[in-house]
Coordinates of C-alpha atoms in Angstrom, one line a residue:
M1 CA -61.2 48.3 -51.2
R2 CA -60.7 48.0 -54.8
P3 CA -58.4 45.0 -56.3
L4 CA -55.3 45.7 -58.1
G5 CA -55.3 43.6 -60.8
F6 CA -52.9 40.4 -60.4
S7 CA -52.2 39.5 -56.9
C8 CA -48.4 39.6 -57.1
L9 CA -47.3 41.5 -60.6
T10 CA -49.7 44.2 -60.4
A11 CA -49.2 48.3 -59.6
L12 CA -51.8 50.5 -57.3
P13 CA -54.7 51.8 -59.3
P14 CA -53.5 53.5 -62.3
A15 CA -56.3 56.2 -62.2
V16 CA -54.7 57.4 -58.8
L17 CA -51.4 56.2 -59.3
G18 CA -50.1 56.3 -63.3
L19 CA -48.2 53.4 -62.5
S20 CA -47.2 51.0 -65.5
Y21 CA -47.2 47.4 -65.6
L22 CA -43.6 46.2 -66.8
L23 CA -43.6 42.3 -66.9
S24 CA -40.0 42.3 -67.6
T25 CA -38.0 39.6 -65.4
S26 CA -34.4 40.5 -67.0
F27 CA -31.5 41.8 -64.6
Y28 CA -32.4 45.4 -63.7
V29 CA -31.1 47.8 -61.0
Y30 CA -29.3 50.6 -60.5
Q31 CA -25.8 51.7 -58.8
V32 CA -26.7 52.7 -55.4
F33 CA -26.0 52.7 -51.8
A34 CA -26.8 51.4 -48.6
A35 CA -29.1 52.8 -45.9
D36 CA -28.0 53.4 -42.3
E37 CA -31.6 54.1 -41.2
D38 CA -33.4 53.5 -37.6
S39 CA -36.3 51.1 -37.9
I40 CA -40.0 52.5 -37.7
I41 CA -41.7 50.8 -34.7
H42 CA -45.3 50.9 -34.9
E43 CA -48.0 49.7 -31.8
D44 CA -51.3 49.9 -33.9
H45 CA -50.7 49.1 -37.6
N46 CA -54.3 49.4 -38.6
H47 CA -53.7 52.9 -38.2
P48 CA -51.3 55.1 -40.0
R49 CA -49.2 57.5 -38.1
L50 CA -47.1 60.8 -38.8
L51 CA -43.7 60.4 -37.9
G52 CA -41.4 63.1 -37.0
L53 CA -39.1 64.6 -39.6
T54 CA -35.5 64.4 -39.6
G55 CA -32.6 66.4 -40.8
E56 CA -32.0 70.2 -41.0
V57 CA -35.5 71.9 -42.0
V58 CA -35.4 75.0 -44.0
G59 CA -38.1 77.4 -43.1
Y60 CA -40.4 74.9 -40.9
E61 CA -41.7 74.5 -37.9
S62 CA -43.0 71.1 -36.6
E63 CA -46.5 69.9 -36.1
F64 CA -47.9 68.7 -32.9
L65 CA -50.5 66.2 -32.2
G66 CA -53.8 68.1 -30.7
I67 CA -52.6 71.4 -31.7
D68 CA -54.5 72.9 -34.8
R69 CA -52.4 73.4 -37.7
S70 CA -53.6 77.2 -38.0
I71 CA -51.7 78.1 -34.9
I72 CA -48.3 76.7 -36.1
G73 CA -46.0 79.0 -37.9
R74 CA -45.4 78.5 -41.8
A75 CA -42.9 79.8 -44.2
D76 CA -44.8 82.6 -46.4
N77 CA -44.4 82.7 -50.3
S78 CA -41.3 84.5 -50.0
D79 CA -38.0 82.9 -51.4
Q80 CA -36.0 80.0 -49.4
T81 CA -32.7 78.9 -50.3
L82 CA -31.5 75.4 -51.0
G83 CA -28.6 73.8 -50.5
N84 CA -26.4 70.8 -52.6
S85 CA -28.5 67.5 -51.6
A86 CA -30.0 69.4 -48.8
P87 CA -33.7 69.0 -48.9
G88 CA -35.9 72.3 -48.3
I89 CA -38.7 71.0 -46.1
L90 CA -42.1 72.8 -45.4
N91 CA -45.5 72.5 -45.1
I92 CA -48.0 74.2 -47.6
E93 CA -51.6 74.8 -47.0
Q94 CA -54.2 73.7 -50.2
G95 CA -54.5 76.7 -52.6
K96 CA -51.2 78.3 -52.0
S97 CA -47.7 78.5 -53.7
Q98 CA -43.8 78.3 -52.1
F99 CA -40.9 79.5 -54.0
W100 CA -37.4 78.3 -53.8
T101 CA -34.1 79.5 -55.0
F102 CA -30.6 77.0 -56.1
P103 CA -27.9 79.5 -56.1
K104 CA -25.4 80.0 -58.9
E105 CA -22.5 79.0 -56.8
T106 CA -23.9 76.3 -55.2
L107 CA -24.6 75.0 -58.7
F108 CA -20.7 75.4 -59.5
G109 CA -19.5 74.4 -55.8
S110 CA -17.5 71.4 -55.0
K111 CA -19.5 68.0 -55.6
A112 CA -20.0 65.7 -52.2
P113 CA -17.8 62.5 -51.7
Q114 CA -19.4 59.7 -52.9
T115 CA -20.3 57.0 -50.4
P116 CA -19.5 53.1 -50.6
G117 CA -21.9 51.3 -53.2
L118 CA -23.4 47.8 -53.4
P119 CA -21.7 44.7 -53.9
S120 CA -22.5 45.6 -57.7
P121 CA -24.0 47.6 -59.8
L122 CA -27.1 46.9 -61.1
V123 CA -28.1 46.6 -64.7
G124 CA -30.4 49.6 -65.9
Q125 CA -28.4 52.3 -63.6
Y126 CA -29.5 56.1 -64.3
V127 CA -26.6 57.8 -66.1
G128 CA -28.0 61.2 -66.0
K129 CA -27.5 64.3 -68.4
A130 CA -24.7 66.0 -69.7
P131 CA -24.5 69.4 -69.7
D132 CA -25.8 71.1 -72.9
S133 CA -22.6 73.7 -73.0
P134 CA -19.4 73.4 -71.6
D135 CA -20.6 76.9 -69.3
E136 CA -23.7 74.8 -67.7
R137 CA -23.5 72.2 -65.1
A138 CA -25.8 69.5 -64.7
L139 CA -28.8 69.6 -61.7
Y140 CA -30.5 66.9 -60.5
I141 CA -34.1 67.9 -59.3
S142 CA -36.5 65.6 -56.9
L143 CA -39.7 66.2 -55.0
T144 CA -40.9 64.1 -52.5
V145 CA -44.4 64.5 -50.7
C146 CA -44.3 63.2 -47.2
D147 CA -48.0 63.9 -45.8
Q148 CA -50.9 65.0 -47.6
P149 CA -54.4 66.2 -46.7
T150 CA -57.0 63.4 -45.1
P151 CA -60.5 62.7 -46.7
K152 CA -63.3 64.3 -44.9
V153 CA -65.1 61.0 -45.7
A154 CA -63.2 57.6 -45.8
N155 CA -62.2 56.8 -49.4
P156 CA -60.5 53.5 -49.7
N157 CA -59.8 54.2 -53.1
G158 CA -59.1 58.1 -53.3
A159 CA -56.3 60.4 -52.9
P160 CA -55.8 64.4 -53.0
D161 CA -54.6 65.7 -56.1
Q162 CA -50.7 65.9 -56.5
L163 CA -48.5 69.1 -55.8
K164 CA -47.1 71.2 -58.8
L165 CA -43.3 71.6 -59.6
Y166 CA -42.4 74.4 -61.7
I167 CA -38.6 75.5 -62.7
S168 CA -37.5 78.4 -63.9
T169 CA -33.6 79.3 -65.0
S170 CA -34.3 82.8 -65.8
S171 CA -33.5 86.0 -63.1
S172 CA -36.6 87.5 -64.7
N173 CA -39.1 84.5 -63.6
R174 CA -38.0 83.8 -59.8
E175 CA -41.6 82.7 -59.0
P176 CA -42.3 79.9 -61.7
S177 CA -45.9 78.9 -62.0
A178 CA -48.5 76.9 -64.2
S179 CA -48.7 80.1 -66.9
K180 CA -45.2 80.9 -66.5
N181 CA -42.2 78.4 -66.2
D182 CA -39.4 76.7 -68.1
F183 CA -40.3 73.4 -67.0
A184 CA -43.3 71.9 -65.4
V185 CA -42.4 68.5 -63.3
P186 CA -44.9 65.8 -63.2
V187 CA -45.8 64.5 -59.9
D188 CA -47.2 61.2 -59.7
G189 CA -47.9 59.0 -56.2
G190 CA -46.3 61.9 -54.3
F191 CA -42.9 62.0 -56.3
G192 CA -41.5 64.2 -59.4
S193 CA -37.9 64.4 -60.7
L194 CA -36.3 66.4 -63.6
N195 CA -32.3 66.4 -64.5
I196 CA -31.9 69.7 -66.5
S197 CA -28.5 71.8 -67.6
A198 CA -28.3 75.3 -65.7
K199 CA -25.6 78.1 -65.4
G200 CA -27.0 80.6 -63.1
D201 CA -29.6 80.5 -60.6
V202 CA -32.3 78.0 -60.6
F203 CA -35.8 79.0 -59.4
F204 CA -38.8 76.7 -58.1
G205 CA -42.2 77.0 -57.3
V206 CA -44.5 74.7 -55.3
S207 CA -48.0 74.8 -55.8
A208 CA -50.5 72.9 -53.8
P209 CA -54.2 72.1 -55.2
I210 CA -57.7 73.0 -53.6
N211 CA -59.2 69.5 -52.8
V212 CA -62.8 70.3 -51.3
Q213 CA -63.3 66.8 -50.1
Y214 CA -60.0 66.8 -48.2
T215 CA -58.7 68.7 -44.9
G216 CA -55.2 69.5 -43.9
V217 CA -51.8 70.4 -45.4
Y218 CA -49.1 68.8 -47.5
N219 CA -45.9 67.9 -46.5
Y220 CA -42.7 68.1 -48.9
H221 CA -38.8 67.5 -49.4
L222 CA -37.7 69.8 -52.6
T223 CA -34.3 68.7 -53.2
A224 CA -31.9 69.8 -55.6
S225 CA -28.2 68.2 -56.5
I226 CA -25.2 68.6 -58.5
D227 CA -24.1 64.9 -57.8
G228 CA -27.3 63.0 -58.7
F229 CA -30.8 62.4 -57.7
Y230 CA -31.4 62.9 -53.8
A231 CA -34.4 60.6 -54.2
Q232 CA -35.7 58.3 -57.3
L233 CA -38.2 56.5 -58.8
I234 CA -37.4 53.1 -60.6
N235 CA -39.8 51.8 -63.3
E236 CA -38.7 48.1 -62.9
H237 CA -39.9 44.8 -61.3
N238 CA -38.2 44.3 -57.8
L239 CA -40.6 42.3 -55.7
D240 CA -42.5 38.9 -55.8
F241 CA -45.1 37.8 -53.5
I242 CA -44.5 34.0 -52.4
D243 CA -46.8 32.8 -50.5
S244 CA -48.9 33.6 -46.9
D245 CA -50.8 32.0 -44.2
T246 CA -53.1 33.8 -41.9
T247 CA -50.8 36.3 -40.3
T248 CA -47.5 36.2 -42.3
A249 CA -46.1 36.6 -46.0
L250 CA -43.3 36.0 -47.6
L251 CA -41.9 38.2 -50.4
Y252 CA -38.4 38.1 -52.4
T253 CA -36.9 40.9 -54.5
S254 CA -35.5 40.1 -57.7
N255 CA -32.2 38.7 -58.2
L256 CA -29.3 40.7 -57.3
T257 CA -26.6 40.1 -59.4
D258 CA -26.0 37.0 -62.2
R259 CA -22.5 36.9 -61.0
A260 CA -21.3 33.2 -60.4
P261 CA -21.3 32.1 -56.6
D262 CA -17.5 32.0 -56.3
D263 CA -17.1 35.5 -57.4
Q264 CA -16.4 38.4 -54.3
A265 CA -19.7 40.6 -55.4
F266 CA -22.0 37.4 -54.8
K267 CA -20.5 36.7 -51.6
E268 CA -20.5 40.4 -50.5
W269 CA -24.3 40.4 -51.7
M270 CA -24.9 37.4 -49.6
E271 CA -23.2 38.9 -46.6
S272 CA -25.1 41.9 -46.5
D273 CA -25.6 42.9 -43.0
P274 CA -28.1 45.0 -42.9
P275 CA -29.5 44.1 -46.0
P276 CA -29.9 47.1 -48.3
F277 CA -33.8 46.9 -49.1
S278 CA -36.8 47.9 -47.2
I279 CA -40.3 47.2 -47.4
Y280 CA -43.8 49.0 -46.5
V281 CA -47.0 46.6 -46.3
H282 CA -50.2 48.3 -46.2
N283 CA -53.9 47.3 -45.7
Q284 CA -55.8 48.1 -49.0
D285 CA -58.9 49.0 -47.1
N286 CA -57.0 52.0 -46.0
S287 CA -56.3 54.8 -48.3
A288 CA -53.4 56.4 -46.5
I289 CA -50.5 55.7 -48.8
L290 CA -52.5 56.4 -51.8
G291 CA -51.0 59.7 -53.6
L292 CA -47.7 59.0 -51.6
Q293 CA -46.5 55.6 -52.7
N294 CA -43.8 56.4 -54.8
S295 CA -42.1 58.5 -51.5
V296 CA -40.0 57.0 -49.2
C297 CA -40.7 59.5 -46.8
G298 CA -44.6 59.1 -47.5
L299 CA -44.4 55.4 -47.3
K300 CA -42.2 56.1 -43.9
N301 CA -44.8 58.3 -42.3
N302 CA -47.7 56.3 -43.7
A303 CA -47.6 52.7 -44.0
Q304 CA -48.8 50.2 -41.5
L305 CA -46.3 47.8 -41.5
Q306 CA -42.5 48.2 -41.6
G307 CA -39.5 47.9 -39.6
D308 CA -37.9 45.1 -37.4
N309 CA -41.4 45.1 -35.6
D310 CA -43.3 44.1 -38.4
V311 CA -40.8 42.4 -41.0
D312 CA -37.7 40.0 -40.7
S313 CA -35.2 40.3 -43.5
S314 CA -32.3 39.0 -44.6
M315 CA -30.3 37.5 -47.7
T316 CA -31.3 34.3 -49.2
R317 CA -30.7 32.1 -52.3
A318 CA -34.3 30.5 -52.4
G319 CA -36.4 31.3 -55.2
A320 CA -36.8 30.4 -58.9
N321 CA -34.1 29.6 -60.7
P322 CA -31.2 30.9 -61.6
I323 CA -30.8 30.6 -58.1
E324 CA -28.9 33.9 -57.2
P325 CA -28.8 36.3 -54.2
K326 CA -32.0 37.9 -53.5
Q327 CA -33.2 39.7 -50.1
Q328 CA -35.8 38.1 -48.6
F329 CA -38.9 39.7 -46.5
Y330 CA -41.1 37.7 -43.7
V331 CA -44.1 40.1 -43.1
K332 CA -45.4 39.6 -39.8
N333 CA -48.7 40.7 -38.0
L334 CA -51.1 40.7 -41.0
N335 CA -54.5 40.2 -40.7
G336 CA -56.4 36.9 -42.0
S337 CA -58.5 37.1 -45.5
S338 CA -57.1 40.8 -46.2
S339 CA -55.5 42.2 -49.2
Y340 CA -52.1 44.2 -48.9
Y341 CA -50.0 46.3 -51.1
A342 CA -46.1 45.7 -50.9
I343 CA -43.8 48.2 -52.1
V344 CA -39.9 47.6 -51.9
T345 CA -37.6 50.7 -51.4
I346 CA -34.1 51.6 -50.4
D347 CA -34.3 54.1 -47.4
G348 CA -31.3 56.2 -48.1
N349 CA -28.4 55.4 -50.6
S350 CA -27.9 52.3 -48.7
T351 CA -25.0 53.9 -46.5
V352 CA -26.4 56.9 -45.0
S353 CA -29.7 58.4 -45.3
K354 CA -29.8 62.0 -44.4
N355 CA -29.5 65.9 -45.5
G356 CA -26.5 66.4 -47.4
A357 CA -25.9 62.6 -48.5
V358 CA -25.7 62.0 -52.2
G359 CA -29.0 59.7 -52.7
G360 CA -29.9 59.9 -49.4
G361 CA -33.8 60.3 -49.8
G362 CA -34.1 56.9 -50.9
I363 CA -35.4 54.7 -54.0
V364 CA -38.8 53.3 -54.6
W365 CA -39.6 50.7 -57.1
N366 CA -42.4 51.8 -58.9
F367 CA -44.2 48.0 -59.1
P368 CA -46.0 47.1 -56.3
V369 CA -47.3 43.8 -55.1
N370 CA -50.5 43.1 -54.4
F371 CA -51.4 40.0 -52.3
T372 CA -54.0 38.3 -49.9
T373 CA -53.6 36.2 -46.9
K374 CA -55.0 32.8 -46.1
S375 CA -57.9 31.6 -44.4
G376 CA -61.7 32.0 -46.0
T377 CA -65.1 31.2 -45.8
L378 CA -67.0 28.8 -47.9
P379 CA -68.2 30.6 -51.2
S380 CA -72.1 31.2 -51.3
S381 CA -71.9 30.3 -55.4
L382 CA -70.5 26.6 -56.6
V383 CA -70.2 28.0 -60.3
P384 CA -66.9 27.2 -61.6
L385 CA -64.5 29.5 -61.7
P386 CA -61.7 30.7 -64.3
L387 CA -58.3 30.1 -63.6
S388 CA -58.0 34.0 -63.1
F389 CA -60.0 33.7 -60.0
P390 CA -57.3 33.1 -57.4
P391 CA -55.6 36.5 -57.7
T392 CA -58.9 37.9 -56.4
Y393 CA -60.1 35.5 -54.4
K394 CA -60.6 37.0 -50.8
P395 CA -61.8 34.4 -48.1
T396 CA -62.7 35.4 -44.6
T397 CA -62.1 32.2 -42.0
T398 CA -61.5 28.8 -42.1
D399 CA -59.8 26.1 -40.3
N400 CA -56.4 28.1 -40.2
N401 CA -54.4 24.9 -41.0
C402 CA -51.9 26.2 -43.6
A403 CA -49.0 27.5 -42.1
L404 CA -45.9 29.6 -44.1
I405 CA -42.7 27.8 -43.4
H406 CA -38.8 28.8 -45.2
S407 CA -35.4 29.0 -44.4
L408 CA -35.0 25.4 -44.3
P409 CA -31.3 23.4 -43.6
F410 CA -32.3 20.7 -46.3
C411 CA -34.7 21.9 -48.7
S412 CA -33.5 25.1 -48.7
Q413 CA -36.1 25.8 -51.5
V414 CA -39.0 25.7 -49.7
A415 CA -40.6 28.4 -49.3
Y416 CA -44.5 28.2 -49.0
A417 CA -47.7 27.3 -46.8
V418 CA -47.7 23.5 -45.4
P419 CA -50.6 21.8 -43.6
S420 CA -50.6 22.8 -40.1
N421 CA -52.5 22.3 -37.1
P422 CA -52.9 25.8 -35.1
K423 CA -54.2 23.7 -32.0
N424 CA -51.4 21.4 -31.7
K425 CA -49.0 22.8 -29.7
A426 CA -46.0 21.4 -31.0
W427 CA -46.5 23.2 -34.3
A428 CA -47.7 26.3 -32.8
N429 CA -43.9 27.3 -33.7
T430 CA -43.9 27.6 -37.3
T431 CA -40.0 26.9 -37.4
A432 CA -40.4 23.4 -35.3
L433 CA -43.0 22.7 -37.9
G434 CA -40.6 23.4 -40.8
L435 CA -37.5 21.5 -39.1
H436 CA -39.9 18.3 -38.8
Y437 CA -41.2 18.5 -42.5
D438 CA -37.3 19.1 -43.3
T439 CA -35.9 16.2 -40.9
Y440 CA -38.6 14.1 -42.7
A441 CA -37.4 14.6 -46.4
S442 CA -33.7 14.5 -45.8
S443 CA -34.2 10.8 -44.1
Y444 CA -35.6 9.7 -47.7
Y445 CA -32.5 11.3 -48.9
Q446 CA -29.8 9.5 -47.2
N447 CA -31.3 6.2 -48.5
F448 CA -31.0 7.2 -52.1
S449 CA -27.6 8.8 -51.8
Y450 CA -26.4 4.9 -51.0
S451 CA -28.3 3.9 -54.2
L452 CA -26.5 6.7 -56.3
Q453 CA -23.1 5.6 -54.6
Q454 CA -23.4 2.3 -56.1
I455 CA -23.4 4.1 -59.5
A456 CA -20.0 4.6 -61.8
C457 CA -20.0 8.3 -61.3
A458 CA -16.3 9.1 -61.6
T459 CA -15.3 7.7 -64.5
T460 CA -14.8 8.5 -68.3
D461 CA -17.5 10.3 -70.7
T462 CA -17.9 7.2 -72.5
A463 CA -18.5 5.2 -69.2
Q464 CA -20.9 7.2 -67.7
Y465 CA -24.4 6.6 -67.7
S466 CA -25.5 9.7 -69.8
L467 CA -23.6 12.1 -72.4
A468 CA -26.1 14.8 -71.2
K469 CA -26.4 14.1 -67.6
T470 CA -24.1 13.4 -64.5
C471 CA -24.9 12.2 -60.9
D472 CA -25.0 15.6 -59.6
D473 CA -27.6 16.4 -61.8
C474 CA -29.2 13.2 -60.9
D475 CA -28.7 14.2 -57.1
A476 CA -30.1 17.7 -57.6
A477 CA -32.8 16.4 -59.7
Y478 CA -34.0 13.9 -56.7
R479 CA -33.5 16.5 -54.1
E480 CA -36.2 19.1 -55.7
W481 CA -38.5 16.2 -56.2
L482 CA -38.1 14.6 -53.1
C483 CA -38.7 18.1 -51.3
A484 CA -41.9 19.0 -53.3
V485 CA -43.4 15.5 -52.7
S486 CA -42.6 15.2 -49.2
I487 CA -43.4 18.7 -47.8
P488 CA -46.9 19.4 -50.0
R489 CA -48.0 23.2 -50.6
C490 CA -51.3 23.8 -48.5
E491 CA -54.2 25.9 -49.9
D492 CA -57.5 26.7 -47.9
F493 CA -59.9 24.2 -48.1
S494 CA -62.3 27.0 -49.2
N495 CA -60.4 27.9 -52.0
P496 CA -62.5 26.5 -55.4
A497 CA -59.1 26.8 -57.8
P498 CA -60.0 23.7 -60.0
Y499 CA -56.3 22.6 -60.3
L500 CA -56.3 22.1 -56.3
Q501 CA -56.3 18.4 -54.8
P502 CA -58.5 18.2 -51.7
R503 CA -56.8 16.1 -49.3
A504 CA -57.7 14.4 -45.8
I505 CA -61.1 14.6 -46.4
N506 CA -62.1 11.6 -43.8
T507 CA -60.7 13.4 -40.9
S508 CA -62.3 16.0 -38.8
F509 CA -62.0 19.6 -39.3
I510 CA -60.2 21.8 -36.6
N511 CA -63.4 24.0 -36.7
A512 CA -66.4 21.7 -36.2
T513 CA -69.0 24.6 -37.6
Y514 CA -66.4 25.7 -40.5
G515 CA -66.5 21.8 -41.5
N516 CA -70.2 20.8 -41.3
A517 CA -70.8 23.8 -43.6
V518 CA -68.0 22.9 -46.2
V519 CA -69.3 19.3 -46.1
E520 CA -73.0 20.4 -46.6
Q521 CA -72.3 22.7 -49.9
N522 CA -69.4 20.1 -51.1
P523 CA -71.5 17.0 -51.4
D524 CA -69.8 15.8 -54.6
T525 CA -66.0 16.3 -52.9
F526 CA -67.2 14.5 -49.5
S527 CA -69.0 11.6 -51.6
T528 CA -68.7 7.8 -50.8
F529 CA -67.0 7.5 -53.5
N530 CA -64.0 9.8 -53.0
K531 CA -63.8 9.1 -49.0
S532 CA -62.7 5.5 -50.5
R533 CA -59.6 6.9 -52.3
N534 CA -56.3 7.4 -50.8
Y535 CA -55.8 10.6 -52.8
Y536 CA -58.6 12.2 -51.2
N537 CA -58.9 10.5 -47.9
S538 CA -55.4 11.2 -46.6
S539 CA -52.2 13.4 -47.0
R540 CA -49.7 13.0 -49.6
N541 CA -47.6 10.9 -46.9
T542 CA -48.6 9.3 -43.3
M543 CA -46.3 11.5 -41.6
I544 CA -48.8 14.4 -41.7
D545 CA -52.0 12.8 -41.0
N546 CA -50.2 11.1 -37.8
D547 CA -48.1 13.5 -36.3
I548 CA -49.3 17.3 -37.7
R549 CA -52.8 16.0 -38.0
P550 CA -54.2 19.3 -39.9
G551 CA -57.7 17.6 -41.1
P552 CA -58.8 18.5 -44.4
Y553 CA -57.3 21.1 -46.6
K554 CA -56.2 21.6 -50.4
E555 CA -52.8 20.7 -51.9
V556 CA -51.0 22.5 -55.0
L557 CA -49.8 19.4 -56.6
P558 CA -46.2 19.0 -57.5
C559 CA -45.4 20.2 -61.2
K560 CA -45.1 16.8 -63.1
D561 CA -42.2 18.4 -64.8
L562 CA -40.1 17.3 -61.4
C563 CA -40.6 14.2 -62.2
Y564 CA -39.7 13.8 -65.9
E565 CA -36.7 15.6 -65.0
L566 CA -35.6 12.9 -62.3
V567 CA -35.8 10.2 -64.9
R568 CA -33.9 12.1 -67.2
S569 CA -31.4 13.0 -65.0
C570 CA -30.8 9.5 -62.7
P571 CA -29.6 6.2 -64.0
A572 CA -32.0 3.7 -65.8
A573 CA -30.5 1.2 -62.9
L574 CA -32.6 3.3 -60.1
G575 CA -35.5 2.6 -61.4
F576 CA -37.5 6.0 -61.6
A577 CA -40.3 6.2 -63.4
C578 CA -43.5 8.6 -64.0
P579 CA -47.4 7.5 -63.8
V580 CA -49.1 7.9 -66.9
E581 CA -51.7 10.0 -67.8
G582 CA -55.1 9.2 -66.7
H583 CA -53.8 6.7 -64.3
G584 CA -53.2 8.3 -60.8
M585 CA -51.2 11.0 -62.6
N586 CA -54.0 13.9 -62.1
Y587 CA -54.4 13.4 -58.7
T588 CA -50.5 13.2 -58.0
Y589 CA -49.0 15.9 -59.9
G590 CA -49.9 19.2 -61.7
S591 CA -49.6 20.6 -64.5
T592 CA -48.1 24.4 -65.2
E593 CA -50.6 25.0 -67.9
G594 CA -52.4 27.9 -67.0
S595 CA -49.8 29.4 -64.8
G596 CA -49.0 33.2 -65.2
P597 CA -48.8 36.0 -63.0
G598 CA -50.8 35.7 -59.8
I599 CA -51.2 31.8 -60.6
T600 CA -49.2 29.0 -59.7
T601 CA -51.2 25.4 -61.0
C602 CA -48.4 23.3 -59.6
N603 CA -45.6 23.3 -57.0
A604 CA -42.0 23.2 -57.3
P605 CA -39.4 24.5 -54.9
G606 CA -38.4 28.0 -55.3
V607 CA -41.5 28.9 -57.6
G608 CA -43.6 31.6 -56.1
L609 CA -47.2 32.3 -56.6
N610 CA -46.6 34.8 -59.3
A611 CA -43.9 32.7 -61.1
G612 CA -45.3 29.6 -62.3
S613 CA -43.9 30.1 -65.7
S614 CA -40.6 30.2 -64.4
L615 CA -40.1 26.6 -64.3
R616 CA -39.4 26.9 -68.2
L617 CA -36.4 28.4 -67.7
L618 CA -34.8 24.8 -66.6
G619 CA -35.5 23.6 -69.7
W620 CA -38.6 21.3 -68.8
V621 CA -40.4 19.8 -71.1
H622 CA -44.1 20.0 -70.9
G623 CA -45.1 16.0 -71.6
Y624 CA -47.5 13.8 -69.8
V625 CA -45.9 11.3 -67.4
V626 CA -44.9 11.4 -63.6
L627 CA -42.9 9.3 -60.9
T628 CA -43.3 5.6 -59.2
I629 CA -39.9 4.4 -57.9
A630 CA -38.1 1.4 -57.3
V631 CA -35.6 2.9 -54.9
V632 CA -37.8 5.3 -53.0
I633 CA -41.3 5.2 -51.8
M634 CA -44.2 6.6 -54.5
F635 CA -45.9 9.5 -52.7
V636 CA -49.4 10.2 -53.4

């Protein structure tokens, strides 16, 4: 298994996939349409499965498990005919070529009706190519590879060579090849596309390379359309890894619109049912999707985790600011200490996914996410590691005392792992665990709201406590701060990242064997001095140690900017102040310094592991102060 660079904003190996590392977080997106596709259910996600193909099949006979391919019928090299937006589907043996024609009468035939679109167009829509002359018509060509030969010897980093697609617009060349063609379409990750102008029959040649280290055949969909691409690949970032525990992970799409909350499109996005995007998750130790990762049908046929059995999906406004609609994926059935690829798609055109539908072949966003689940053993070396270590950190077994929670009623921006206890039946259900934390936080908010009501908020500008801030700003800043300090973000105790704060070291490890090894290899952490300090020997608040009893864990400290914003936003009469650097702040709050793709050095609601720098979007100043309060409890 080869790590894929950054743990969250990363692509699959460039040598295999040719993917670009685009770090733009600007609003993108494309006018697409929603899919109505049945879920795909797996019984064993550790082994890729071949799924039956749907839709009309031209020159294709189904394959059957347990029957040698050599006795199943195949199309020969003779010319096959393509219909508009109707994929030609064939198996092709290694070293063979197959040929197709898109007739002139279809090229100048009637266009298909458009299906309903998404609530709002997404920035970056592909416009298409206007015909070069009035007697020509634009033709949109796409090739998606659904299956490929398998390695004779397991190779977690390898993939067979890609199919070749050649195009001719001349009747004198009805069988285009590498040596004679008008267009050679690059195919990467199981996908290739081209937009051309034509005025007569268009001819296609599909060639399969010979891979001596692989056995079996390719299966592909070749589609030509006068309406638009049947399948697309979008070279934009559209997926963020938020956090994980041992068996689950949380990921979000990017913001889907910049419309105001009272806008109809904003409301329609939030009410999307079912949500339009799909996610495919695959263990990096298995090479089945390499070479197919840019193809919706390739992912459907080979990705280990997908569909309702493996993924809970919904619309959310959680996440880093601006707080706008996005789709949330709660991925289940993961293995602890394992690294995965995650790829986001629209499986059809967001209304239908079938033969003859414009865009029915789906869209893949060419920016896979690479993440690792929690739980690990103590590293064999205690050599200090740089901040770039966490993205490639791969543990193997621990106390399993961090549990992923999300979608809370009060602290709605909390979506990360929190201290838990897998042996305590009351918290085995993460929904109950999340509600317990949420109720605890909201109980403190009630006292604060009473105090804020004593401030003259509804008054003239000149009588306000601030010309720059309002009581609404104070309320929002307090809620964000409260949720972050009362619901700590949990990491495995074995994680050596230097910005993590050990907690509850005087309590017993859930796994005694593991705990003894940790104590033995970390004598400085478990020193008599540290055991006498509250910031080491207990959790941030007593509720955690009394009710949940997680044992020792490490915390991603709340960002000090949360405190600064609270002090700036609220009336001085409330008595908020922040600890001074060197006097408790280092053990109570963290800094965004060192944050970047794949690294979050401090925690704030809505900040994922891949977006630590997004705190700056709020205009927070990076200084050195953090919070003691008169009205509320100081959490340490």
